[in-house]
């Protein structure tokens, strides 16, 4: 279990009280259980988790944390579950960043409502276990919310990352992971967000509105579609002759970068909360700067 971490005071202009990841102070520690991979075998081609070595590392980190007040625990690699319904290009960007070391974490599970989607296929062929949620006519193997929460706990998931997952996240899950669930949306929220704004519909609406700029938003997730606190955005100009497809492609390119940067910050405990509830990302190189 992680502890709430106090951080150095912010840059003078900000005058805010900050804390990091209060979420996991409240999350129960997961106990070691028999391999989850076996349970998800029907869904995953190869689903070997590096559970034993990691468990050892975590145990060591915890012991060290008790000695040095939490630094070692805060510095361990974070465990990520990515939720996907489609092609999964953001999932792939995050997974590759984790493998390359750009993100100090590991994708330990992919959750999907569409077991045949591109993201799930990629997960299976890369040894990431696939969990199907929720149950539906087309996915009768899906699990319940309670089982999902249990599964995430058993995988010792620190953060949930929505990457093109089209279902609303159940309240129970939002409450279990306060300030620990991110989503990416392909417009500059709060514009062009909410129920019904997904895929090309977003870009069509942007072009139809005459907006000159659009771009991706990474935000924390609450109980509603696209209303959680904004963490990061990138601006992408809307061109005179843009089609929804062209605009979507340019924005998707930026999504991969901004999502990886935000997840890297999350995994390095570089997200701080201004006292009015706005999350900020601390610069990796200068702890007095926010990006
Ligand atoms: C992205 O445009 C993202 O902003 C939205 O869904 C799309 C997912 O794309 N939430 P991909 O599956 O990551 O390629």
Tab-separated table of C-alpha atoms and ligand atoms in Angstrom:
chain	number	residue	atom	x	y	z
A	1	UNK	CA	0.000	0.000	0.000
A	2	UNK	CA	1.266	3.456	-0.786
A	3	UNK	CA	1.189	6.292	1.596
A	4	UNK	CA	0.189	9.847	1.039
A	5	UNK	CA	3.302	11.763	0.127
A	6	UNK	CA	3.935	15.279	1.209
A	7	UNK	CA	5.804	17.323	-1.374
A	8	UNK	CA	7.924	20.423	-1.298
A	9	UNK	CA	6.002	23.711	-1.466
A	10	UNK	CA	5.086	24.784	-4.997
A	11	UNK	CA	6.592	27.645	-6.969
A	12	UNK	CA	5.912	30.943	-5.237
A	13	UNK	CA	3.204	32.040	-7.682
A	14	UNK	CA	0.978	29.092	-6.897
A	15	UNK	CA	0.531	29.300	-3.091
A	16	UNK	CA	-1.294	26.005	-2.919
A	17	UNK	CA	-1.347	23.046	-0.602
A	18	UNK	CA	-0.600	19.888	-2.484
A	19	UNK	CA	-0.700	16.182	-2.043
A	20	UNK	CA	0.035	13.206	-4.228
A	21	UNK	CA	-2.090	10.156	-4.892
A	22	UNK	CA	-4.169	10.150	-1.744
A	23	UNK	CA	-6.062	7.337	-3.402
A	24	UNK	CA	-3.860	4.476	-2.533
A	25	UNK	CA	-3.633	5.399	1.111
A	26	UNK	CA	-7.186	4.085	1.265
A	27	UNK	CA	-6.790	1.091	-0.998
A	28	UNK	CA	-6.501	-2.296	0.690
A	29	UNK	CA	-3.228	-4.088	0.055
A	30	UNK	CA	-3.614	-7.018	-2.286
A	31	UNK	CA	-2.741	-10.458	-1.024
A	32	UNK	CA	-0.827	-12.878	-3.124
A	33	UNK	CA	-3.206	-15.336	-4.767
A	34	UNK	CA	-2.812	-18.161	-7.254
A	35	UNK	CA	-1.982	-17.056	-10.779
A	36	UNK	CA	-4.590	-14.812	-12.320
A	37	UNK	CA	-3.190	-15.609	-15.692
A	38	UNK	CA	-4.735	-19.053	-15.457
A	39	UNK	CA	-8.133	-17.545	-14.786
A	40	UNK	CA	-7.960	-15.361	-17.872
A	41	UNK	CA	-6.493	-18.089	-20.031
A	42	UNK	CA	-9.595	-18.289	-22.185
A	43	UNK	CA	-9.097	-14.669	-23.137
A	44	UNK	CA	-5.361	-14.353	-23.393
A	45	UNK	CA	-3.071	-16.336	-25.611
A	46	UNK	CA	-0.096	-15.800	-23.375
A	47	UNK	CA	-0.710	-14.173	-20.076
A	48	UNK	CA	2.348	-14.763	-17.968
A	49	UNK	CA	2.651	-12.021	-15.396
A	50	UNK	CA	5.980	-11.199	-13.826
A	51	UNK	CA	4.253	-11.604	-10.503
A	52	UNK	CA	6.880	-13.388	-8.500
A	53	UNK	CA	9.858	-11.154	-9.206
A	54	UNK	CA	7.664	-8.078	-8.839
A	55	UNK	CA	6.163	-9.357	-5.645
A	56	UNK	CA	9.685	-9.779	-4.299
A	57	UNK	CA	10.642	-6.293	-5.430
A	58	UNK	CA	7.524	-4.841	-3.879
A	59	UNK	CA	8.184	-6.678	-0.668
A	60	UNK	CA	11.698	-5.299	-0.631
A	61	UNK	CA	10.392	-1.848	-1.465
A	62	UNK	CA	7.884	-2.047	1.357
A	63	UNK	CA	10.513	-3.109	3.840
A	64	UNK	CA	12.755	-0.278	2.671
A	65	UNK	CA	9.825	2.113	2.825
A	66	UNK	CA	9.324	1.284	6.470
A	67	UNK	CA	12.940	2.240	7.083
A	68	UNK	CA	13.119	5.431	5.050
A	69	UNK	CA	9.617	6.825	5.396
A	70	UNK	CA	8.103	5.794	2.083
A	71	UNK	CA	10.563	6.949	-0.598
A	72	UNK	CA	11.332	3.455	-1.834
A	73	UNK	CA	7.667	2.516	-2.065
A	74	UNK	CA	6.903	5.732	-3.910
A	75	UNK	CA	9.702	4.898	-6.347
A	76	UNK	CA	8.529	1.422	-7.327
A	77	UNK	CA	7.167	0.706	-10.802
A	78	UNK	CA	3.436	1.303	-10.952
A	79	UNK	CA	1.000	-1.325	-12.181
A	80	UNK	CA	-1.348	-0.206	-14.921
A	81	UNK	CA	-4.623	-1.585	-16.302
A	82	UNK	CA	-5.581	-0.175	-19.682
A	83	UNK	CA	-9.250	-0.240	-20.778
A	84	UNK	CA	-9.814	-0.451	-24.541
A	85	UNK	CA	-12.754	-0.999	-26.921
A	86	UNK	CA	-11.090	-0.426	-30.296
A	87	UNK	CA	-7.833	-0.409	-32.194
A	88	UNK	CA	-5.777	0.305	-29.103
A	89	UNK	CA	-3.145	2.645	-30.540
A	90	UNK	CA	-2.994	4.586	-27.255
A	91	UNK	CA	-2.663	1.303	-25.369
A	92	UNK	CA	0.219	0.344	-27.639
A	93	UNK	CA	1.906	3.722	-27.131
A	94	UNK	CA	1.680	3.332	-23.348
A	95	UNK	CA	2.765	-0.306	-23.402
A	96	UNK	CA	5.774	0.500	-25.568
A	97	UNK	CA	6.687	3.442	-23.333
A	98	UNK	CA	6.542	1.101	-20.327
A	99	UNK	CA	8.745	-1.457	-22.073
A	100	UNK	CA	11.254	1.179	-23.141
A	101	UNK	CA	11.463	2.695	-19.669
A	102	UNK	CA	9.897	6.031	-20.639
A	103	UNK	CA	7.040	5.149	-18.279
A	104	UNK	CA	8.029	3.849	-14.854
A	105	UNK	CA	5.301	1.237	-14.788
A	106	UNK	CA	4.000	-1.952	-16.354
A	107	UNK	CA	0.782	-2.703	-18.170
A	108	UNK	CA	-0.394	-5.706	-16.154
A	109	UNK	CA	-3.854	-6.120	-17.690
A	110	UNK	CA	-6.012	-5.003	-20.575
A	111	UNK	CA	-9.717	-4.687	-19.862
A	112	UNK	CA	-12.150	-4.670	-22.750
A	113	UNK	CA	-15.850	-4.936	-23.529
A	114	UNK	CA	-14.913	-6.126	-27.029
A	115	UNK	CA	-12.747	-9.225	-26.706
A	116	UNK	CA	-12.099	-9.281	-30.457
A	117	UNK	CA	-10.914	-5.670	-30.775
A	118	UNK	CA	-7.478	-4.727	-32.078
A	119	UNK	CA	-6.287	-3.649	-28.641
A	120	UNK	CA	-7.187	-7.029	-27.124
A	121	UNK	CA	-5.475	-8.876	-29.979
A	122	UNK	CA	-2.334	-6.830	-29.457
A	123	UNK	CA	-2.437	-7.521	-25.722
A	124	UNK	CA	-2.739	-11.279	-26.255
A	125	UNK	CA	0.126	-11.405	-28.686
A	126	UNK	CA	2.285	-9.431	-26.266
A	127	UNK	CA	1.612	-11.445	-23.143
A	128	UNK	CA	-0.725	-8.937	-21.499
A	129	UNK	CA	-3.689	-10.699	-19.838
A	130	UNK	CA	-7.091	-9.735	-21.248
A	131	UNK	CA	-10.016	-9.242	-18.881
A	132	UNK	CA	-13.500	-8.940	-20.377
A	133	UNK	CA	-15.834	-6.429	-18.769
A	134	UNK	CA	-18.771	-6.074	-18.692
A	135	UNK	CA	-20.780	-9.149	-19.617
A	136	UNK	CA	-22.947	-8.632	-22.693
A	137	UNK	CA	-24.666	-10.615	-25.431
A	138	UNK	CA	-21.580	-10.416	-27.582
A	139	UNK	CA	-19.261	-11.008	-24.610
A	140	UNK	CA	-20.967	-13.565	-22.325
A	141	UNK	CA	-17.621	-14.316	-20.686
A	142	UNK	CA	-17.582	-10.802	-19.227
A	143	UNK	CA	-17.296	-10.374	-15.473
A	144	UNK	CA	-19.313	-8.298	-12.986
A	145	UNK	CA	-18.186	-4.996	-11.445
A	146	UNK	CA	-17.400	-6.713	-8.153
A	147	UNK	CA	-15.299	-9.321	-9.969
A	148	UNK	CA	-13.535	-6.611	-11.944
A	149	UNK	CA	-12.635	-4.722	-8.777
A	150	UNK	CA	-11.386	-7.952	-7.258
A	151	UNK	CA	-9.364	-8.756	-10.352
A	152	UNK	CA	-7.747	-5.329	-10.413
A	153	UNK	CA	-6.892	-5.720	-6.753
A	154	UNK	CA	-5.386	-9.132	-7.381
A	155	UNK	CA	-3.274	-7.678	-10.169
A	156	UNK	CA	-2.255	-4.994	-7.666
A	157	UNK	CA	-3.285	-2.289	-10.107
A	158	UNK	CA	-2.280	1.221	-9.089
A	159	UNK	CA	-3.786	3.141	-11.995
A	160	UNK	CA	-6.550	2.584	-14.518
A	161	UNK	CA	-6.052	4.149	-17.956
A	162	UNK	CA	-9.005	4.451	-20.302
A	163	UNK	CA	-7.877	4.442	-23.913
A	164	UNK	CA	-10.870	4.395	-26.215
A	165	UNK	CA	-13.029	2.420	-23.770
A	166	UNK	CA	-16.608	3.295	-24.661
A	167	UNK	CA	-18.531	2.158	-21.585
A	168	UNK	CA	-19.193	4.404	-18.619
A	169	UNK	CA	-16.982	3.453	-15.676
A	170	UNK	CA	-19.163	2.184	-12.815
A	171	UNK	CA	-19.334	4.350	-9.703
A	172	UNK	CA	-17.944	1.526	-7.547
A	173	UNK	CA	-14.750	1.469	-9.591
A	174	UNK	CA	-14.422	5.258	-9.622
A	175	UNK	CA	-14.723	5.228	-5.846
A	176	UNK	CA	-12.138	2.467	-5.425
A	177	UNK	CA	-9.600	4.426	-7.475
A	178	UNK	CA	-9.960	8.088	-6.519
A	179	UNK	CA	-7.604	10.330	-8.499
A	180	UNK	CA	-6.188	7.212	-10.111
A	181	UNK	CA	-8.212	6.780	-13.313
A	182	UNK	CA	-7.279	8.691	-16.460
A	183	UNK	CA	-9.038	8.975	-19.806
A	184	UNK	CA	-8.035	10.487	-23.114
A	185	UNK	CA	-10.563	12.348	-25.219
A	186	UNK	CA	-9.897	13.693	-28.731
A	187	UNK	CA	-11.136	17.266	-28.188
A	188	UNK	CA	-10.257	20.207	-25.991
A	189	UNK	CA	-12.623	19.525	-23.096
A	190	UNK	CA	-15.017	20.819	-21.919
A	191	UNK	CA	-15.846	21.406	-25.594
A	192	UNK	CA	-17.202	18.510	-27.649
A	193	UNK	CA	-17.341	16.017	-24.804
A	194	UNK	CA	-19.985	13.985	-23.027
A	195	UNK	CA	-22.277	11.145	-23.990
A	196	UNK	CA	-22.415	10.602	-27.729
A	197	UNK	CA	-19.151	12.418	-28.431
A	198	UNK	CA	-16.838	9.610	-29.466
A	199	UNK	CA	-14.823	8.654	-32.517
A	200	UNK	CA	-15.404	10.644	-35.681
A	201	UNK	CA	-18.533	12.252	-34.205
A	202	UNK	CA	-16.247	14.469	-32.132
A	203	UNK	CA	-14.224	15.660	-35.113
A	204	UNK	CA	-17.321	16.154	-37.287
A	205	UNK	CA	-18.813	18.392	-34.604
A	206	UNK	CA	-15.576	20.355	-34.238
A	207	UNK	CA	-15.353	21.020	-37.983
A	208	UNK	CA	-19.065	21.871	-38.229
A	209	UNK	CA	-18.725	24.369	-35.380
A	210	UNK	CA	-16.044	26.337	-37.200
A	211	UNK	CA	-13.615	25.963	-34.275
A	212	UNK	CA	-10.062	26.777	-35.388
A	213	UNK	CA	-8.376	24.586	-32.796
A	214	UNK	CA	-8.937	21.169	-31.357
A	215	UNK	CA	-6.694	18.594	-29.683
A	216	UNK	CA	-6.576	15.843	-27.094
A	217	UNK	CA	-7.377	16.138	-23.404
A	218	UNK	CA	-6.117	13.784	-20.713
A	219	UNK	CA	-8.380	13.986	-17.684
A	220	UNK	CA	-9.164	12.217	-14.449
A	221	UNK	CA	-12.321	10.155	-14.512
A	222	UNK	CA	-15.399	10.737	-12.408
A	223	UNK	CA	-18.844	9.146	-12.615
A	224	UNK	CA	-19.801	10.959	-15.825
A	225	UNK	CA	-18.557	11.043	-19.396
A	226	UNK	CA	-15.650	13.472	-19.919
A	227	UNK	CA	-16.287	15.713	-16.904
A	228	UNK	CA	-13.352	14.839	-14.620
A	229	UNK	CA	-10.504	17.272	-13.963
A	230	UNK	CA	-8.286	18.088	-16.919
A	231	UNK	CA	-4.666	17.037	-16.496
A	232	UNK	CA	-3.077	17.790	-19.888
A	233	UNK	CA	-4.012	19.068	-23.329
A	234	UNK	CA	-2.365	19.634	-26.695
A	235	UNK	CA	-3.582	22.105	-29.297
A	236	UNK	CA	-3.999	20.941	-32.900
A	237	UNK	CA	-5.101	23.489	-35.538
A	238	UNK	CA	-8.206	22.682	-37.549
A	239	UNK	CA	-7.319	23.247	-41.209
A	240	UNK	CA	-9.588	24.831	-43.790
A	241	UNK	CA	-10.032	21.652	-45.799
A	242	UNK	CA	-9.997	19.208	-42.920
A	243	UNK	CA	-12.140	16.110	-42.993
A	244	UNK	CA	-13.024	14.375	-39.724
A	245	UNK	CA	-10.649	11.569	-40.698
A	246	UNK	CA	-7.681	13.878	-41.352
A	247	UNK	CA	-8.244	15.839	-38.160
A	248	UNK	CA	-8.657	12.601	-36.178
A	249	UNK	CA	-5.349	11.283	-37.500
A	250	UNK	CA	-3.415	14.440	-36.550
A	251	UNK	CA	-5.009	14.489	-33.109
A	252	UNK	CA	-4.361	10.775	-32.556
A	253	UNK	CA	-0.683	11.406	-33.253
A	254	UNK	CA	-0.652	13.994	-30.439
A	255	UNK	CA	-2.714	11.719	-28.182
A	256	UNK	CA	0.048	9.130	-28.115
A	257	UNK	CA	2.562	11.732	-26.934
A	258	UNK	CA	0.435	13.577	-24.400
A	259	UNK	CA	-0.998	10.387	-22.876
A	260	UNK	CA	2.439	8.850	-22.456
A	261	UNK	CA	3.711	12.065	-20.839
A	262	UNK	CA	0.762	12.173	-18.452
A	263	UNK	CA	1.119	8.497	-17.528
A	264	UNK	CA	4.859	8.956	-17.015
A	265	UNK	CA	4.086	11.787	-14.584
A	266	UNK	CA	1.467	9.684	-12.806
A	267	UNK	CA	3.898	6.809	-12.383
A	268	UNK	CA	6.631	9.118	-11.067
A	269	UNK	CA	4.304	10.749	-8.533
A	270	UNK	CA	4.712	14.068	-10.344
A	271	UNK	CA	1.042	14.965	-10.230
A	272	UNK	CA	0.166	17.477	-7.557
A	273	UNK	CA	-3.279	18.750	-6.650
A	274	UNK	CA	-3.846	22.471	-6.284
A	275	UNK	CA	-6.115	23.213	-3.346
A	276	UNK	CA	-8.962	24.134	-5.707
A	277	UNK	CA	-8.816	20.559	-7.051
A	278	UNK	CA	-6.900	21.192	-10.280
A	279	UNK	CA	-4.221	18.566	-11.003
A	280	UNK	CA	-0.859	19.827	-12.232
A	281	UNK	CA	2.113	17.988	-13.672
A	282	UNK	CA	5.500	18.787	-12.188
A	283	UNK	CA	8.318	19.092	-14.669
A	284	UNK	CA	10.660	16.116	-14.624
A	285	UNK	CA	13.729	18.332	-14.750
A	286	UNK	CA	12.699	21.263	-12.568
A	287	UNK	CA	10.538	20.455	-9.544
A	288	UNK	CA	9.525	24.121	-9.260
A	289	UNK	CA	7.971	24.122	-12.718
A	290	UNK	CA	4.623	22.786	-13.841
A	291	UNK	CA	3.935	21.675	-17.397
B	1	LIG	C1	-8.904	8.025	-29.252
B	1	LIG	O1	-9.191	9.005	-30.213
B	1	LIG	C2	-9.235	8.523	-27.880
B	1	LIG	O2	-9.089	9.899	-27.743
B	1	LIG	C3	-10.667	8.142	-27.733
B	1	LIG	O3	-10.802	6.914	-28.396
B	1	LIG	C4	-9.796	6.807	-29.392
B	1	LIG	C5	-9.045	5.533	-29.128
B	1	LIG	O4	-8.144	5.255	-30.139
B	1	LIG	N1	-11.071	8.098	-26.357
B	1	LIG	P1	-7.163	4.021	-29.997
B	1	LIG	O5	-8.030	2.790	-29.790
B	1	LIG	O6	-6.265	4.276	-28.836
B	1	LIG	O7	-6.426	3.962	-31.301
